[in-house]
Amino acid sequence: MSALLLVGAGGHCRACIDVIESTSQYRIAGVVERDGVAALEKIAYPLLGSDDDLPQLLAQYPAALVTVGQIRSSAVRMRLFESLKALGAELPVVVSAHAYCAATASVGAGTIIMHGALVNAHAQIGENCIINSQALVEHDAVVESHCHVSTGARINGGVHVGAGSFIGSGAVVREGVRIGAGCIIGAGAIVLNDPPPGTTVRGIA
């Protein structure tokens, strides 16, 4: 198995480790964190360095995955992903052994599909996305790059989610809705209409 660097050492990293270990795709080489982090809580892999060490580390371990989480803003994940891309890193797609991703679906580089998630026929997932545990991306839906579809969210058929958006836990998006770039859909929200870019949606809208 090829070695994989994990960039980011918080709670999302711990969840990603569990997903990666469920597959036979990669072995985890270790974790990269920002300067000043001395120990990794509940992570059984070594701290190999900081962001500044990535050029040297990628020479030894060419594959890397952004394992920083995304709640409101996608800015940190986007910055790290673009830095890794500029350095020539291999940016794999990681799919949990306990998820389902249809053969006709497409998934972009650096995206992770977590335990119990379902990506259905002809769905399109962009780069550097998180499709979290038990999330559903239905047939013909499009989730653009740098999005986080949270635990238990339901993206129904033909929905289009703009780049950098966050879909909260348990949210439901009605079929055919178009969500603008950079939107935040709150936990448990029901989205019936098209939110413009940068909109925050709570409740039923």
Short mmCIF file of C-alpha atoms in Angstrom, two decimals:
data_model
loop_
_atom_site.label_atom_id
_atom_site.label_comp_id
_atom_site.label_asym_id
_atom_site.label_seq_id
_atom_site.Cartn_x
_atom_site.Cartn_y
_atom_site.Cartn_z
CA MET A 1 0.00 0.00 0.00
CA SER A 2 1.11 3.54 -0.71
CA ALA A 3 1.77 5.89 2.20
CA LEU A 4 -0.57 8.81 2.86
CA LEU A 5 0.08 12.10 4.66
CA LEU A 6 -2.78 13.59 6.66
CA VAL A 7 -2.84 17.39 6.80
CA GLY A 8 -4.65 18.49 9.96
CA ALA A 9 -4.83 16.73 13.33
CA GLY A 10 -8.18 17.59 14.92
CA GLY A 11 -11.37 15.63 15.42
CA HIS A 12 -12.07 15.34 11.71
CA CYS A 13 -8.63 13.80 11.25
CA ARG A 14 -9.50 11.09 13.78
CA ALA A 15 -12.68 10.28 11.84
CA CYS A 16 -10.74 10.21 8.56
CA ILE A 17 -8.22 7.78 10.06
CA ASP A 18 -11.04 5.36 10.86
CA VAL A 19 -12.29 5.60 7.28
CA ILE A 20 -8.83 5.15 5.76
CA GLU A 21 -8.14 2.14 7.98
CA SER A 22 -11.37 0.54 6.74
CA THR A 23 -9.93 0.38 3.23
CA SER A 24 -6.85 -1.31 1.80
CA GLN A 25 -6.02 1.73 -0.31
CA TYR A 26 -3.37 3.49 1.78
CA ARG A 27 -1.30 3.15 4.92
CA ILE A 28 -1.06 6.31 6.99
CA ALA A 29 2.50 7.68 7.16
CA GLY A 30 1.72 10.36 9.72
CA VAL A 31 0.17 13.75 10.32
CA VAL A 32 1.15 17.30 9.45
CA GLU A 33 -0.07 20.15 11.67
CA ARG A 34 0.49 23.87 12.06
CA ASP A 35 3.47 25.07 14.10
CA GLY A 36 3.12 24.88 17.84
CA VAL A 37 1.27 21.55 18.05
CA ALA A 38 3.45 19.25 20.14
CA ALA A 39 1.27 16.16 20.64
CA LEU A 40 -1.64 14.59 18.84
CA GLU A 41 -4.52 13.67 21.12
CA LYS A 42 -6.05 10.25 20.38
CA ILE A 43 -4.05 9.86 17.15
CA ALA A 44 -1.79 6.81 16.96
CA TYR A 45 0.34 8.15 14.11
CA PRO A 46 3.44 10.36 14.34
CA LEU A 47 3.52 14.12 13.90
CA LEU A 48 5.87 14.47 10.93
CA GLY A 49 6.08 18.24 10.72
CA SER A 50 4.23 21.45 9.95
CA ASP A 51 2.84 22.95 6.77
CA ASP A 52 6.29 24.40 6.06
CA ASP A 53 7.70 20.87 5.85
CA LEU A 54 5.28 19.70 3.14
CA PRO A 55 7.70 20.05 0.19
CA GLN A 56 10.21 17.72 1.85
CA LEU A 57 7.56 15.33 3.18
CA LEU A 58 5.85 15.01 -0.20
CA ALA A 59 9.15 13.99 -1.75
CA GLN A 60 9.04 10.96 0.56
CA TYR A 61 5.26 10.48 0.72
CA PRO A 62 3.68 11.81 -2.52
CA ALA A 63 0.01 11.30 -1.51
CA ALA A 64 -1.80 13.61 0.91
CA LEU A 65 -5.31 14.24 2.19
CA VAL A 66 -6.66 17.40 3.83
CA THR A 67 -8.05 16.26 7.18
CA VAL A 68 -9.07 19.65 8.57
CA GLY A 69 -12.81 19.84 9.16
CA GLN A 70 -15.23 22.40 7.74
CA ILE A 71 -18.13 23.92 9.67
CA ARG A 72 -18.75 27.43 8.42
CA SER A 73 -15.97 28.46 6.08
CA SER A 74 -14.16 26.28 3.56
CA ALA A 75 -11.21 28.71 3.46
CA VAL A 76 -8.70 26.62 5.42
CA ARG A 77 -9.46 23.42 3.53
CA MET A 78 -9.27 25.28 0.22
CA ARG A 79 -5.92 26.87 1.10
CA LEU A 80 -4.39 23.56 2.14
CA PHE A 81 -5.79 21.72 -0.89
CA GLU A 82 -4.49 24.34 -3.33
CA SER A 83 -1.08 24.30 -1.60
CA LEU A 84 -0.87 20.53 -1.93
CA LYS A 85 -1.94 20.69 -5.56
CA ALA A 86 0.70 23.34 -6.32
CA LEU A 87 3.33 21.09 -4.73
CA GLY A 88 2.33 18.25 -7.05
CA ALA A 89 0.81 16.02 -4.37
CA GLU A 90 -1.28 13.02 -5.29
CA LEU A 91 -4.75 13.82 -3.92
CA PRO A 92 -6.68 10.57 -3.64
CA VAL A 93 -10.39 9.88 -3.38
CA VAL A 94 -11.05 7.93 -0.17
CA VAL A 95 -14.27 5.91 0.10
CA SER A 96 -15.11 4.06 3.29
CA ALA A 97 -15.53 0.31 3.01
CA HIS A 98 -18.89 0.93 4.69
CA ALA A 99 -20.14 3.53 2.17
CA TYR A 100 -21.73 3.11 -1.24
CA CYS A 101 -20.63 5.09 -4.27
CA ALA A 102 -22.36 4.21 -7.55
CA ALA A 103 -20.19 3.17 -10.47
CA THR A 104 -21.78 5.94 -12.53
CA ALA A 105 -21.00 8.64 -9.96
CA SER A 106 -17.93 10.86 -10.32
CA VAL A 107 -15.84 12.01 -7.36
CA GLY A 108 -13.09 14.64 -7.48
CA ALA A 109 -9.57 14.51 -6.10
CA GLY A 110 -9.13 14.85 -2.36
CA THR A 111 -12.73 14.00 -1.47
CA ILE A 112 -13.56 11.61 1.37
CA ILE A 113 -16.80 9.61 1.54
CA MET A 114 -17.32 8.46 5.11
CA HIS A 115 -19.01 5.52 6.84
CA GLY A 116 -22.59 4.83 5.81
CA ALA A 117 -22.72 7.55 3.14
CA LEU A 118 -24.59 6.90 -0.12
CA VAL A 119 -23.64 8.55 -3.41
CA ASN A 120 -26.18 7.44 -5.96
CA ALA A 121 -26.30 7.02 -9.75
CA HIS A 122 -24.75 9.78 -11.87
CA ALA A 123 -24.10 12.07 -8.90
CA GLN A 124 -21.14 14.40 -9.32
CA ILE A 125 -18.94 15.31 -6.34
CA GLY A 126 -16.19 17.90 -6.79
CA GLU A 127 -12.70 18.11 -5.34
CA ASN A 128 -11.79 18.35 -1.65
CA CYS A 129 -15.30 17.56 -0.35
CA ILE A 130 -16.44 15.82 2.81
CA ILE A 131 -19.45 13.52 2.37
CA ASN A 132 -19.91 12.69 6.00
CA SER A 133 -21.32 9.67 7.83
CA GLN A 134 -24.78 8.56 6.65
CA ALA A 135 -25.14 11.48 4.23
CA LEU A 136 -27.11 10.92 1.01
CA VAL A 137 -26.26 12.46 -2.35
CA GLU A 138 -29.01 11.27 -4.66
CA HIS A 139 -29.05 10.55 -8.38
CA ASP A 140 -27.93 13.33 -10.74
CA ALA A 141 -27.09 15.72 -7.90
CA VAL A 142 -24.02 17.95 -8.21
CA VAL A 143 -21.91 18.94 -5.21
CA GLU A 144 -19.22 21.35 -6.32
CA SER A 145 -15.70 21.46 -4.88
CA HIS A 146 -14.82 22.30 -1.25
CA CYS A 147 -18.25 21.41 0.18
CA HIS A 148 -19.09 19.56 3.39
CA VAL A 149 -22.28 17.50 3.39
CA SER A 150 -22.68 16.74 7.09
CA THR A 151 -23.87 13.68 8.96
CA GLY A 152 -27.29 12.46 7.92
CA ALA A 153 -27.93 15.28 5.41
CA ARG A 154 -30.12 14.48 2.41
CA ILE A 155 -29.26 15.98 -0.98
CA ASN A 156 -32.09 14.84 -3.24
CA GLY A 157 -32.11 14.13 -6.97
CA GLY A 158 -30.95 16.86 -9.32
CA VAL A 159 -29.87 19.26 -6.55
CA HIS A 160 -26.92 21.54 -7.36
CA VAL A 161 -24.74 22.64 -4.40
CA GLY A 162 -22.39 25.53 -5.11
CA ALA A 163 -18.68 25.47 -4.27
CA GLY A 164 -17.61 25.96 -0.66
CA SER A 165 -21.03 25.33 0.82
CA PHE A 166 -21.80 23.64 4.12
CA ILE A 167 -24.87 21.42 4.51
CA GLY A 168 -25.60 20.82 8.20
CA SER A 169 -26.44 17.57 9.94
CA GLY A 170 -29.89 16.23 9.10
CA ALA A 171 -30.66 18.96 6.56
CA VAL A 172 -32.95 18.02 3.67
CA VAL A 173 -32.68 19.68 0.26
CA ARG A 174 -35.68 19.25 -2.03
CA GLU A 175 -35.10 17.75 -5.48
CA GLY A 176 -33.94 20.20 -8.12
CA VAL A 177 -32.95 23.01 -5.73
CA ARG A 178 -29.88 25.08 -6.64
CA ILE A 179 -27.79 26.20 -3.65
CA GLY A 180 -25.44 29.10 -4.37
CA ALA A 181 -21.73 29.05 -3.66
CA GLY A 182 -20.61 29.59 -0.08
CA CYS A 183 -23.99 28.90 1.52
CA ILE A 184 -24.48 27.59 5.04
CA ILE A 185 -27.47 25.29 5.48
CA GLY A 186 -28.13 24.83 9.19
CA ALA A 187 -28.61 21.51 10.95
CA GLY A 188 -32.09 20.13 10.37
CA ALA A 189 -33.01 22.79 7.80
CA ILE A 190 -35.44 21.97 5.01
CA VAL A 191 -34.52 23.74 1.78
CA LEU A 192 -37.42 24.12 -0.65
CA ASN A 193 -36.21 27.09 -2.70
CA ASP A 194 -32.93 28.26 -4.26
CA PRO A 195 -30.66 30.08 -1.75
CA PRO A 196 -28.48 32.76 -3.41
CA PRO A 197 -24.70 32.62 -2.94
CA GLY A 198 -23.53 33.29 0.59
CA THR A 199 -26.94 32.68 2.19
CA THR A 200 -27.41 31.13 5.63
CA VAL A 201 -30.55 28.98 5.81
CA ARG A 202 -32.22 27.82 9.02
CA GLY A 203 -35.55 26.11 9.55
CA ILE A 204 -37.78 25.78 6.48
CA ALA A 205 -36.92 28.04 3.57
#
